[in-house]
Coordinates of C-alpha atoms in Angstrom, one line a residue:
M850 CA 0.0 0.0 0.0
S851 CA 1.5 3.3 -1.1
R852 CA 1.3 6.3 1.3
L853 CA 1.5 9.9 0.4
E854 CA 3.5 11.8 3.0
G855 CA 6.4 10.4 5.0
L856 CA 8.6 12.0 7.6
K857 CA 9.2 15.7 6.8
A858 CA 11.5 18.2 8.3
N859 CA 10.0 21.4 6.8
S860 CA 9.7 23.4 10.0
S861 CA 10.9 23.2 13.6
Q862 CA 8.9 20.0 14.2
F863 CA 8.9 16.7 12.3
T864 CA 5.7 15.7 10.7
L865 CA 4.7 12.1 9.7
E866 CA 1.6 11.6 7.5
G867 CA 1.0 15.3 7.9
E868 CA 0.8 15.2 11.7
P869 CA 3.4 16.4 14.3
F870 CA 5.7 13.6 15.2
R871 CA 8.5 13.2 17.8
I872 CA 11.1 10.5 17.2
L873 CA 11.6 8.5 20.3
G874 CA 14.2 6.0 19.0
G875 CA 16.5 3.3 20.2
S876 CA 19.3 1.4 18.5
V877 CA 19.4 -2.4 18.4
H878 CA 21.7 -4.1 15.9
Y879 CA 20.3 -7.2 14.3
F880 CA 23.8 -8.5 13.8
R881 CA 24.6 -8.4 17.5
V882 CA 21.4 -10.2 18.7
P883 CA 20.6 -13.9 18.0
R884 CA 17.7 -13.9 15.5
A885 CA 15.5 -15.9 17.8
Y886 CA 15.7 -12.9 20.2
W887 CA 14.9 -10.1 17.8
E888 CA 11.2 -10.1 18.7
D889 CA 11.9 -10.1 22.5
R890 CA 14.2 -7.1 22.2
L891 CA 11.9 -5.1 20.0
L892 CA 8.8 -5.9 22.1
K893 CA 10.8 -4.5 25.1
M894 CA 11.6 -1.4 23.0
K895 CA 7.9 -0.9 22.3
A896 CA 7.0 -1.4 26.0
C897 CA 9.6 1.2 27.0
G898 CA 7.6 3.8 25.0
L899 CA 9.9 4.1 22.0
N900 CA 8.3 4.5 18.5
T901 CA 11.4 4.1 16.2
L902 CA 14.1 1.5 15.7
T903 CA 17.4 2.5 14.4
T904 CA 20.0 0.1 13.1
Y905 CA 23.3 0.1 11.2
V906 CA 23.9 -2.2 8.3
P907 CA 27.4 -3.9 8.3
W908 CA 28.8 -4.1 4.8
N909 CA 31.6 -6.5 5.9
L910 CA 29.0 -9.2 7.0
H911 CA 26.7 -8.7 4.0
E912 CA 29.5 -8.9 1.4
P913 CA 32.2 -11.0 3.0
E914 CA 33.8 -11.7 -0.4
R915 CA 33.7 -9.3 -3.3
G916 CA 30.4 -9.9 -5.2
T917 CA 29.2 -12.6 -2.7
F918 CA 26.2 -11.3 -0.7
N919 CA 24.5 -12.6 2.4
F920 CA 21.1 -11.4 3.5
Q921 CA 19.9 -14.7 5.0
D922 CA 19.3 -16.1 8.5
Q923 CA 21.0 -13.9 11.1
L924 CA 21.6 -11.3 8.4
D925 CA 18.1 -11.2 7.0
L926 CA 17.7 -7.4 7.1
K927 CA 14.3 -7.5 5.4
A928 CA 12.9 -9.8 8.0
Y929 CA 14.3 -7.6 10.8
V930 CA 12.8 -4.4 9.4
S931 CA 9.5 -6.2 8.6
L932 CA 9.3 -7.5 12.2
A933 CA 9.7 -3.9 13.5
A934 CA 6.8 -2.9 11.3
Q935 CA 4.6 -5.8 12.6
L936 CA 5.3 -4.7 16.2
G937 CA 4.3 -1.1 15.4
L938 CA 7.8 0.5 15.2
W939 CA 9.1 2.9 12.6
V940 CA 12.6 2.5 11.3
I941 CA 15.5 4.8 10.6
L942 CA 18.1 2.9 8.6
R943 CA 21.8 3.7 8.8
P944 CA 23.3 1.8 5.8
G945 CA 26.8 3.4 5.8
P946 CA 28.7 2.2 3.9
Y947 CA 30.8 3.2 7.0
I948 CA 29.1 2.6 10.3
C949 CA 31.7 2.9 13.1
A950 CA 29.7 1.0 15.7
E951 CA 32.8 -0.4 17.5
W952 CA 32.8 -2.9 14.6
D953 CA 35.8 -4.2 12.7
L954 CA 36.9 -1.5 10.2
G955 CA 33.7 0.4 10.9
G956 CA 31.8 -2.2 8.9
L957 CA 33.9 -1.9 5.8
P958 CA 35.1 -5.2 4.2
S959 CA 38.8 -5.9 4.7
W960 CA 39.2 -7.0 1.1
L961 CA 39.1 -3.3 0.2
L962 CA 42.6 -3.1 1.7
Q963 CA 44.0 -5.4 -0.9
D964 CA 44.5 -2.3 -3.0
E965 CA 47.7 -0.7 -1.7
E966 CA 46.4 2.7 -2.8
M967 CA 43.0 2.4 -1.3
Q968 CA 41.5 5.5 0.3
L969 CA 38.5 4.5 2.3
R970 CA 35.5 6.9 2.7
T971 CA 36.6 9.0 -0.3
T972 CA 35.8 9.2 -4.0
Y973 CA 38.9 7.1 -4.8
P974 CA 37.8 5.0 -7.8
G975 CA 38.4 1.6 -6.2
F976 CA 36.2 2.6 -3.2
V977 CA 33.5 4.2 -5.4
N978 CA 33.2 1.1 -7.6
A979 CA 32.9 -1.2 -4.6
V980 CA 30.2 1.0 -2.9
N981 CA 28.2 1.2 -6.1
L982 CA 28.1 -2.6 -6.5
Y983 CA 27.2 -3.1 -2.8
F984 CA 24.5 -0.4 -2.9
D985 CA 23.0 -2.0 -6.0
K986 CA 22.3 -5.1 -3.9
L987 CA 21.5 -3.4 -0.6
I988 CA 19.0 -0.9 -2.0
S989 CA 17.2 -3.7 -3.9
V990 CA 16.7 -5.3 -0.5
I991 CA 15.6 -2.3 1.4
K992 CA 13.7 -0.2 -1.2
P993 CA 10.4 -2.2 -0.8
L994 CA 10.6 -1.4 2.9
M995 CA 10.5 2.3 2.5
F996 CA 7.5 4.3 3.8
E997 CA 6.6 5.3 0.2
G998 CA 6.0 1.6 -0.6
G999 CA 4.1 0.8 2.6
G1000 CA 7.1 -0.1 4.7
P1001 CA 8.3 1.2 8.1
I1002 CA 11.5 3.0 7.0
I1003 CA 10.8 6.7 7.5
A1004 CA 14.4 8.1 7.1
V1005 CA 17.8 7.0 5.9
Q1006 CA 21.1 8.2 7.2
V1007 CA 23.8 9.3 4.7
E1008 CA 27.1 7.7 5.8
N1009 CA 28.1 8.3 9.5
E1010 CA 29.9 11.0 11.4
Y1011 CA 31.8 12.1 8.2
G1012 CA 32.5 15.5 9.8
S1013 CA 35.1 13.7 12.0
F1014 CA 36.8 12.3 9.0
A1015 CA 36.2 14.9 6.2
K1016 CA 38.9 13.9 3.8
D1017 CA 37.0 14.5 0.5
D1018 CA 34.3 17.2 0.0
K1019 CA 32.9 15.2 -3.0
Y1020 CA 32.3 12.1 -0.9
M1021 CA 29.1 12.9 0.9
P1022 CA 27.3 14.1 -2.3
F1023 CA 28.4 10.8 -3.9
I1024 CA 26.8 8.7 -1.0
K1025 CA 23.7 10.8 -1.1
N1026 CA 23.4 10.3 -4.9
C1027 CA 24.0 6.5 -4.3
L1028 CA 20.8 6.5 -2.3
Q1029 CA 18.6 8.8 -4.4
S1030 CA 19.7 7.5 -7.8
R1031 CA 18.5 4.1 -6.7
G1032 CA 15.1 5.3 -5.7
I1033 CA 15.4 6.3 -2.1
K1034 CA 13.0 9.2 -1.5
E1035 CA 12.5 9.2 2.2
L1036 CA 14.0 11.9 4.5
L1037 CA 17.8 11.8 4.5
M1038 CA 19.8 12.6 7.6
T1039 CA 23.4 12.9 8.7
S1040 CA 24.8 12.5 12.2
D1041 CA 27.9 14.1 13.7
N1042 CA 29.3 15.0 17.1
W1043 CA 29.6 18.6 18.2
E1044 CA 32.9 19.2 16.4
G1045 CA 32.0 17.1 13.4
L1046 CA 29.0 19.4 12.6
R1047 CA 31.3 22.0 11.2
C1048 CA 32.5 19.7 8.4
G1049 CA 29.7 17.1 8.3
G1050 CA 26.4 17.2 6.5
V1051 CA 25.4 17.4 2.9
E1052 CA 22.9 19.6 1.1
G1053 CA 19.4 18.3 1.3
A1054 CA 19.9 16.1 4.4
L1055 CA 18.9 17.0 7.9
K1056 CA 21.8 17.4 10.3
T1057 CA 21.5 15.6 13.7
I1058 CA 23.9 15.5 16.6
N1059 CA 25.6 12.8 18.7
L1060 CA 26.3 13.4 22.4
Q1061 CA 26.1 12.2 26.0
R1062 CA 26.1 15.5 28.0
L1063 CA 24.6 18.9 27.2
S1064 CA 27.8 20.8 27.5
F1065 CA 29.1 23.5 25.1
G1066 CA 25.5 24.5 24.2
A1067 CA 25.4 21.5 21.8
I1068 CA 21.6 21.6 21.1
Q1069 CA 21.7 25.4 20.5
H1070 CA 24.7 24.9 18.3
L1071 CA 22.7 22.5 16.1
A1072 CA 19.8 25.0 16.0
D1073 CA 22.0 27.9 15.0
I1074 CA 23.6 26.1 12.1
Q1075 CA 20.2 24.7 10.9
P1076 CA 17.5 27.2 11.8
Q1077 CA 13.8 26.3 11.4
K1078 CA 14.5 22.6 11.3
P1079 CA 13.6 19.8 13.7
L1080 CA 16.3 19.1 16.3
M1081 CA 17.4 15.5 16.9
V1082 CA 20.0 13.8 18.9
M1083 CA 20.7 10.8 16.6
E1084 CA 23.0 9.1 19.1
Y1085 CA 22.3 9.8 22.8
W1086 CA 25.0 7.6 24.3
S1087 CA 23.3 5.6 27.1
G1088 CA 26.6 4.2 28.2
W1089 CA 29.9 3.4 26.6
F1090 CA 32.0 0.5 25.2
D1091 CA 34.9 -1.2 26.9
V1092 CA 38.5 -2.0 25.8
W1093 CA 40.8 -4.8 27.0
G1094 CA 42.9 -4.0 30.0
E1095 CA 40.8 -1.1 31.2
H1096 CA 37.7 -0.8 33.4
H1097 CA 34.0 -1.4 32.5
H1098 CA 32.2 1.8 31.7
V1099 CA 29.0 2.6 33.4
F1100 CA 26.7 5.6 33.2
H1101 CA 24.4 5.8 36.2
A1102 CA 20.7 5.9 35.5
E1103 CA 20.1 9.1 37.5
D1104 CA 22.7 11.0 35.5
M1105 CA 21.4 9.7 32.2
L1106 CA 17.8 10.4 33.0
A1107 CA 18.5 14.0 33.9
V1108 CA 19.9 14.6 30.4
V1109 CA 17.2 12.7 28.5
S1110 CA 14.6 14.6 30.5
E1111 CA 16.1 17.9 29.5
I1112 CA 16.4 16.9 25.8
L1113 CA 12.7 16.0 25.8
D1114 CA 11.7 19.1 27.7
R1115 CA 13.3 21.1 24.9
G1116 CA 11.1 19.4 22.3
V1117 CA 14.0 17.6 20.7
S1118 CA 13.8 14.1 19.2
I1119 CA 16.1 11.5 20.5
N1120 CA 17.6 8.1 19.7
L1121 CA 19.1 6.0 22.5
Y1122 CA 22.5 4.6 21.3
M1123 CA 22.3 1.9 22.5
F1124 CA 18.9 0.8 23.7
H1125 CA 20.3 -2.7 23.6
G1126 CA 23.9 -3.3 22.7
G1127 CA 24.1 -7.1 22.5
T1128 CA 27.4 -8.9 21.7
S1129 CA 30.1 -8.5 19.1
F1130 CA 30.2 -12.3 18.5
G1131 CA 33.2 -13.9 16.7
F1132 CA 36.1 -11.7 15.6
M1133 CA 33.9 -8.6 14.8
N1134 CA 34.9 -6.2 17.6
G1135 CA 36.6 -3.0 16.5
A1136 CA 39.5 -1.1 18.1
M1137 CA 40.5 2.5 18.8
D1138 CA 43.9 4.2 18.1
F1139 CA 44.5 7.7 19.2
G1140 CA 48.2 7.3 19.7
A1141 CA 47.8 3.9 21.4
Y1142 CA 46.0 0.8 19.9
K1143 CA 43.3 -0.6 22.1
S1144 CA 41.0 -3.4 21.0
Q1145 CA 37.4 -3.6 22.2
V1146 CA 36.0 -6.4 24.2
T1147 CA 33.4 -9.0 23.0
S1148 CA 30.5 -7.8 25.1
Y1149 CA 28.6 -4.8 23.7
D1150 CA 26.5 -4.5 26.8
Y1151 CA 27.3 -0.7 26.7
D1152 CA 25.5 -0.3 30.1
A1153 CA 22.4 0.1 27.9
P1154 CA 18.8 0.1 29.2
L1155 CA 18.5 -3.5 28.1
S1156 CA 21.4 -5.6 29.2
E1157 CA 23.5 -7.8 27.0
A1158 CA 21.2 -10.7 27.8
G1159 CA 18.1 -8.7 27.3
D1160 CA 17.3 -7.8 31.0
C1161 CA 15.4 -4.6 31.8
T1162 CA 17.8 -2.6 33.9
P1163 CA 16.9 0.3 36.3
K1164 CA 17.7 2.6 33.4
Y1165 CA 15.0 0.8 31.4
H1166 CA 12.3 1.3 34.1
H1167 CA 13.3 5.0 34.6
L1168 CA 13.1 5.6 30.9
R1169 CA 9.8 3.8 30.6
N1170 CA 8.3 6.1 33.3
L1171 CA 9.6 9.1 31.5
F1172 CA 8.5 8.1 28.0
S1173 CA 5.1 7.1 29.2
Q1174 CA 4.4 10.8 29.8
Y1175 CA 4.7 11.3 26.0
H1176 CA 1.9 8.8 25.2
S1177 CA -1.8 9.3 25.6
E1178 CA -2.4 5.5 26.0
P1179 CA -0.9 3.2 28.5
L1180 CA 2.3 1.5 27.4
P1181 CA 2.2 -2.3 26.6
G1182 CA 3.3 -4.6 29.3
V1183 CA 7.0 -5.5 29.6
P1184 CA 7.8 -9.1 28.4
S1185 CA 9.6 -11.3 30.9
S1186 CA 13.2 -12.0 30.1
P1187 CA 14.4 -15.4 29.0
E1188 CA 15.4 -17.7 31.8
R1189 CA 19.1 -18.2 32.6
K1190 CA 20.9 -21.0 34.2
A1191 CA 24.3 -21.7 35.8
Y1192 CA 25.0 -25.1 34.2
S1193 CA 27.3 -27.6 35.9
P1194 CA 30.9 -27.3 34.9
A1195 CA 32.0 -28.8 31.6
F1196 CA 35.3 -30.7 32.0
I1197 CA 38.0 -30.6 29.3
Q1198 CA 38.2 -34.1 27.8
Q1199 CA 40.4 -33.9 24.7
H1200 CA 42.9 -31.5 23.0
L1201 CA 44.7 -30.8 19.8
S1202 CA 47.8 -28.5 19.6
L1203 CA 48.0 -25.8 17.0
W1204 CA 50.7 -27.9 15.4
D1205 CA 48.4 -30.9 15.2
V1206 CA 45.7 -29.0 13.3
L1207 CA 48.0 -27.6 10.6
Q1208 CA 46.8 -30.5 8.5
F1209 CA 43.2 -29.2 8.6
S1210 CA 44.0 -25.7 7.4
D1211 CA 44.5 -24.8 3.7
K1212 CA 47.8 -25.4 2.1
P1213 CA 50.4 -22.9 3.4
H1214 CA 51.3 -20.0 1.1
K1215 CA 55.0 -19.7 0.4
S1216 CA 56.5 -16.3 0.2
D1217 CA 60.0 -14.9 0.4
R1218 CA 58.7 -11.9 2.4
P1219 CA 55.8 -11.7 4.9
V1220 CA 52.4 -11.1 3.4
N1221 CA 49.7 -9.3 5.3
M1222 CA 46.4 -11.1 6.0
E1223 CA 44.3 -9.2 3.5
N1224 CA 46.6 -10.1 0.6
L1225 CA 47.0 -13.8 1.2
P1226 CA 45.6 -15.9 -1.7
V1227 CA 42.8 -17.4 0.3
N1228 CA 39.0 -17.2 0.4
N1229 CA 38.7 -17.0 -3.4
N1230 CA 41.5 -14.4 -3.5
N1231 CA 39.6 -12.1 -1.1
G1232 CA 42.4 -12.5 1.5
Q1233 CA 42.0 -13.3 5.2
S1234 CA 39.7 -11.0 7.1
Y1235 CA 39.8 -12.2 10.7
G1236 CA 41.4 -14.6 13.2
Y1237 CA 45.0 -15.7 13.3
T1238 CA 47.8 -16.2 10.8
L1239 CA 50.8 -18.5 11.4
Y1240 CA 54.1 -17.3 9.8
E1241 CA 57.0 -19.8 9.9
T1242 CA 60.6 -19.5 8.7
T1243 CA 63.9 -21.2 9.3
I1244 CA 66.8 -19.8 11.5
T1245 CA 70.3 -21.0 12.2
G1246 CA 71.1 -19.0 15.3
G1247 CA 69.7 -17.0 18.2
G1248 CA 69.9 -13.3 19.0
A1249 CA 67.8 -10.2 19.0
L1250 CA 64.5 -10.5 17.2
N1251 CA 62.9 -7.2 16.4
S1252 CA 59.5 -6.6 14.9
R1253 CA 60.2 -3.0 13.8
N1254 CA 56.6 -2.5 14.9
N1255 CA 55.3 -4.6 12.0
I1256 CA 53.1 -6.9 14.0
R1257 CA 49.4 -6.3 13.7
D1258 CA 48.3 -6.8 16.3
R1259 CA 49.9 -9.4 18.6
A1260 CA 52.2 -12.3 18.0
V1261 CA 53.2 -15.3 20.1
V1262 CA 56.7 -16.3 19.1
F1263 CA 58.0 -19.9 19.0
V1264 CA 61.3 -21.6 18.3
N1265 CA 60.8 -25.2 17.4
R1266 CA 57.3 -24.9 18.8
E1267 CA 58.5 -23.7 22.3
C1268 CA 57.2 -20.3 23.2
V1269 CA 59.9 -17.6 23.6
G1270 CA 57.8 -14.5 24.0
C1271 CA 55.2 -12.1 22.6
L1272 CA 55.4 -9.1 20.3
D1273 CA 52.8 -6.3 20.1
Y1274 CA 52.6 -2.5 19.8
K1275 CA 54.5 -2.1 23.1
T1276 CA 57.0 -5.0 22.9
H1277 CA 59.1 -5.0 19.7
E1278 CA 61.9 -7.2 20.7
V1279 CA 62.3 -10.8 21.9
A1280 CA 65.6 -12.6 22.6
L1281 CA 65.9 -15.9 20.8
P1282 CA 68.0 -18.6 22.4
D1283 CA 71.1 -20.0 20.7
G1284 CA 70.8 -23.5 19.2
K1285 CA 72.5 -25.8 16.8
G1286 CA 71.4 -26.4 13.2
E1287 CA 68.3 -25.2 11.5
R1288 CA 65.3 -24.4 13.7
T1289 CA 61.7 -23.3 12.9
L1290 CA 60.8 -19.8 14.0
S1291 CA 57.0 -19.3 14.2
F1292 CA 54.8 -16.3 14.7
L1293 CA 51.2 -16.8 15.6
V1294 CA 49.7 -13.4 14.8
E1295 CA 46.2 -12.3 15.9
N1296 CA 44.2 -9.6 14.3
C1297 CA 42.7 -8.2 17.5
G1298 CA 40.2 -6.0 15.7
R1299 CA 40.6 -3.2 13.1
V1300 CA 40.2 0.4 14.2
N1301 CA 36.6 1.6 13.6
Y1302 CA 36.9 5.3 14.1
G1303 CA 39.4 8.0 13.2
K1304 CA 41.8 8.9 10.5
A1305 CA 43.8 5.6 10.5
L1306 CA 41.3 3.4 8.6
D1307 CA 43.5 3.0 5.5
E1308 CA 46.3 1.6 7.7
Q1309 CA 44.3 -1.4 9.1
R1310 CA 46.1 -4.2 7.3
K1311 CA 46.8 -7.1 9.7
G1312 CA 49.3 -9.9 10.2
I1313 CA 52.9 -9.1 9.5
V1314 CA 53.0 -5.9 7.5
G1315 CA 56.7 -5.4 7.0
D1316 CA 60.1 -6.8 7.7
I1317 CA 61.0 -8.6 11.0
V1318 CA 64.7 -8.7 11.7
L1319 CA 67.0 -11.1 13.5
N1320 CA 70.2 -9.4 14.5
N1321 CA 69.3 -6.6 12.1
T1322 CA 68.9 -9.0 9.1
P1323 CA 65.4 -9.2 7.6
L1324 CA 63.8 -12.7 7.8
R1325 CA 63.0 -14.3 4.5
G1326 CA 61.4 -17.6 3.3
F1327 CA 58.0 -17.8 4.9
S1328 CA 55.4 -20.4 5.0
I1329 CA 52.1 -18.7 5.9
S1330 CA 49.0 -20.6 7.2
C1331 CA 45.5 -19.0 7.6
F1332 CA 43.5 -19.7 10.7
D1333 CA 40.4 -17.7 10.3
M1334 CA 38.5 -20.4 12.2
K1335 CA 35.4 -20.4 10.1
P1336 CA 32.6 -22.9 10.8
S1337 CA 34.0 -25.3 8.1
F1338 CA 37.3 -25.4 9.9
I1339 CA 35.8 -26.1 13.3
K1340 CA 33.7 -28.8 11.7
R1341 CA 36.8 -30.5 10.3
L1342 CA 38.4 -30.4 13.8
T1343 CA 35.3 -31.9 15.3
N1344 CA 35.2 -34.8 12.9
S1345 CA 38.9 -35.3 12.6
G1346 CA 39.3 -38.3 14.9
Q1347 CA 42.7 -36.9 15.9
W1348 CA 41.8 -35.6 19.4
K1349 CA 44.2 -36.5 22.2
T1350 CA 43.4 -37.3 25.8
D1351 CA 47.1 -37.3 27.0
F1352 CA 47.7 -33.9 28.5
K1353 CA 51.4 -34.5 29.0
S1354 CA 52.2 -33.5 25.5
H1355 CA 52.7 -29.9 24.4
C1356 CA 49.2 -28.6 23.9
I1357 CA 49.4 -24.8 24.1
P1358 CA 48.5 -23.0 21.9
G1359 CA 45.7 -25.5 21.1
F1360 CA 42.1 -26.5 21.0
F1361 CA 40.4 -28.0 24.0
Q1362 CA 37.2 -29.9 23.8
A1363 CA 34.5 -30.2 26.4
R1364 CA 30.8 -31.4 26.5
L1365 CA 28.0 -29.5 28.1
C1366 CA 24.9 -31.6 28.9
V1367 CA 21.6 -29.7 28.9
D1368 CA 18.6 -31.3 30.6
G1369 CA 15.3 -30.0 29.2
P1370 CA 14.9 -26.9 27.1
P1371 CA 18.2 -24.8 26.8
K1372 CA 18.5 -21.6 28.8
D1373 CA 20.7 -18.6 28.4
T1374 CA 24.0 -18.7 30.4
F1375 CA 27.4 -17.1 30.7
V1376 CA 30.7 -18.9 30.3
S1377 CA 33.2 -17.9 32.9
L1378 CA 36.8 -17.8 31.6
R1379 CA 38.4 -16.3 34.7
S1380 CA 40.9 -19.2 35.1
W1381 CA 41.9 -19.3 31.4
G1382 CA 44.4 -17.1 29.6
K1383 CA 43.6 -15.7 26.2
G1384 CA 41.6 -17.2 23.3
I1385 CA 38.2 -17.8 21.8
I1386 CA 35.4 -20.2 22.4
F1387 CA 33.0 -22.1 20.1
V1388 CA 29.8 -23.7 21.1
N1389 CA 28.2 -26.1 18.6
G1390 CA 30.3 -24.3 16.0
Q1391 CA 29.2 -20.8 17.0
N1392 CA 32.0 -18.4 17.8
L1393 CA 31.1 -16.6 21.0
G1394 CA 34.0 -14.3 20.8
R1395 CA 37.3 -13.5 22.5
Y1396 CA 38.3 -13.7 26.2
W1397 CA 41.5 -12.4 27.9
F1398 CA 42.6 -12.7 31.5
I1399 CA 43.5 -8.9 31.6
G1400 CA 39.7 -8.1 31.6
P1401 CA 37.6 -6.3 32.2
Q1402 CA 35.3 -9.0 30.6
H1403 CA 35.6 -12.6 32.0
F1404 CA 32.2 -13.9 31.0
L1405 CA 31.0 -14.6 27.5
Y1406 CA 27.2 -14.6 26.7
L1407 CA 25.9 -18.0 25.5
P1408 CA 22.3 -17.6 24.2
A1409 CA 19.9 -20.5 24.6
P1410 CA 19.1 -20.7 20.8
W1411 CA 22.7 -21.8 20.2
L1412 CA 22.4 -24.7 22.7
R1413 CA 20.4 -27.9 22.3
S1414 CA 18.9 -30.4 24.7
G1415 CA 21.3 -33.1 25.4
E1416 CA 25.0 -32.9 24.5
N1417 CA 26.7 -29.7 23.3
E1418 CA 30.2 -29.5 21.9
I1419 CA 32.5 -26.7 23.3
I1420 CA 35.9 -26.0 21.7
V1421 CA 38.2 -23.5 23.3
F1422 CA 41.2 -22.1 21.4
E1423 CA 43.7 -21.1 24.1
E1424 CA 47.0 -19.3 23.6
Q1425 CA 48.5 -19.2 27.1
R1426 CA 46.9 -20.9 30.1
V1427 CA 44.6 -23.9 30.3
H1428 CA 42.1 -24.8 33.1
D1429 CA 40.6 -28.2 33.5
K1430 CA 37.0 -27.1 33.2
L1431 CA 34.6 -24.4 32.0
L1432 CA 32.3 -22.8 34.5
F1433 CA 28.9 -21.2 33.9
A1434 CA 27.0 -18.4 35.6
E1435 CA 23.5 -16.9 35.5
N1436 CA 24.9 -13.3 35.6
P1437 CA 28.1 -11.8 34.2
D1438 CA 30.7 -9.7 36.1
Y1439 CA 32.0 -7.1 33.7
G1440 CA 34.9 -6.2 36.0
K1441 CA 35.8 -3.0 37.9
V1442 CA 33.7 -0.1 36.8
I1443 CA 34.4 3.5 36.0
D1444 CA 31.7 6.2 35.7
V1445 CA 31.6 7.7 32.2
Y1446 CA 29.9 10.9 33.4
K1447 CA 32.9 11.7 35.6
L1448 CA 35.4 11.4 32.8
P1449 CA 36.4 14.2 30.4
F1450 CA 35.0 13.3 27.0
C1451 CA 38.5 13.4 25.4
T1452 CA 39.6 10.5 27.7
L1453 CA 36.8 8.3 26.2
L1454 CA 38.4 8.7 22.8

């Protein structure tokens, strides 16, 4: 059914279908929430008094290899947006192509970096061509969901926070044209922080602002640069994200509520980023680098109104009371949260060392010099996007091994499969022991997550990205094996028949297998990794994400839909320190906390 008039921004107040309209929005990313829980999270959004769902669209998941698209199952964007419509929610779509989102490379596919000259987020021809092909597919999926065609999408965002990047003044008009030339006629918006508003925006799109506190006259600043237009906070940061080795960020409900109340009192529209954060499952977390590289944790709880596991927090109930004042009818009842359970411990039964599983990886690539992950001839020549890469060469002596800061991002170093140290951004040198004859020098390099925000996007190639020297002589003659640990690889491990029960042999780094027995219908749980070192965990082939003893996160969310009644296979890949069992808990402990509201904003970045 076609409708006449969608969301308009022709005066100081939005109108929708010709009537005054206030956007009360919340962000929930379909790619961070198990599909079986989409409805639960959106029903809770509706019950909180929100009327609009916002979501990013991650290009790197939807086009994992050049020209190969995936909009099925967990990535069924059409089903997600249609579900929002069924539940009575409008939708603001934020399709990028860059999305930030604390997501690897801000959602851009790593195969773009195969081009040494690539200039991301510009009108560089290689980027333009890739965006055009992606948008051809993406717009064909979302166009039938537009308001004009009877769908729930009332607005579309042009790119994301480009004012903080601003490398090419032709770029935003290009992205705007990408949308409009393919038939997008709904209201276009841009979003930027206070400083980004100076350089952000594009003619014909409504500017919105991103913030957490109302300092510097932020709302008035937006009104001054865009008079007689509706005001909107596109991202009101309800909490903040965490990085490894630092504290868990919290934003107390009372502090948040005071700001939200003032925003609403001023007649401003708002979108809570995040309403529900969810989880950056697998290897998809991003990183930040403002002089020091810091990778983000697996949990995207964000201290949001809905917790990582979908619980209604005190923030949720405060906000529900507040938003109820902006509705003439009583709000729907709040759905109960899925049950959780602390399952009995799962004991490690079998193991395979990394060296044992080389036979299950693809044939090693031989190269005189090291090759970065993205340029390895794997995955139909799209390179390696995520995970680990093993670089091996031969040495005939010991001495000073120096990375020249060419490790991206972290390498465990072995001589004849004995660990001799680690290399990363802070540690560039390891002493290699002397020995007789030829020995194998190995680097197990982990891509810990590509930077998702800032000016360094073009420099996010991973693996070994330049020469490594031993006694000032560059190493040569490499054998390079890709360990992206895709489901097919985990399946080969499971069915290999090679698993060992003798734990006396060298088994670190390695894969450790356990069985979790579930009586009755599965329930959500958290896996506790406090006694383990650093690695990742797979349950029935699903990659739950990374853990690391340095914290703050020590518990990984395991949703019930990924379990089954009876026996469940757990495989842990561990680099450093093994425990004899896996523990489970009903509730997570996200570590020592720090109050976001008491930090200067610059320290968050």
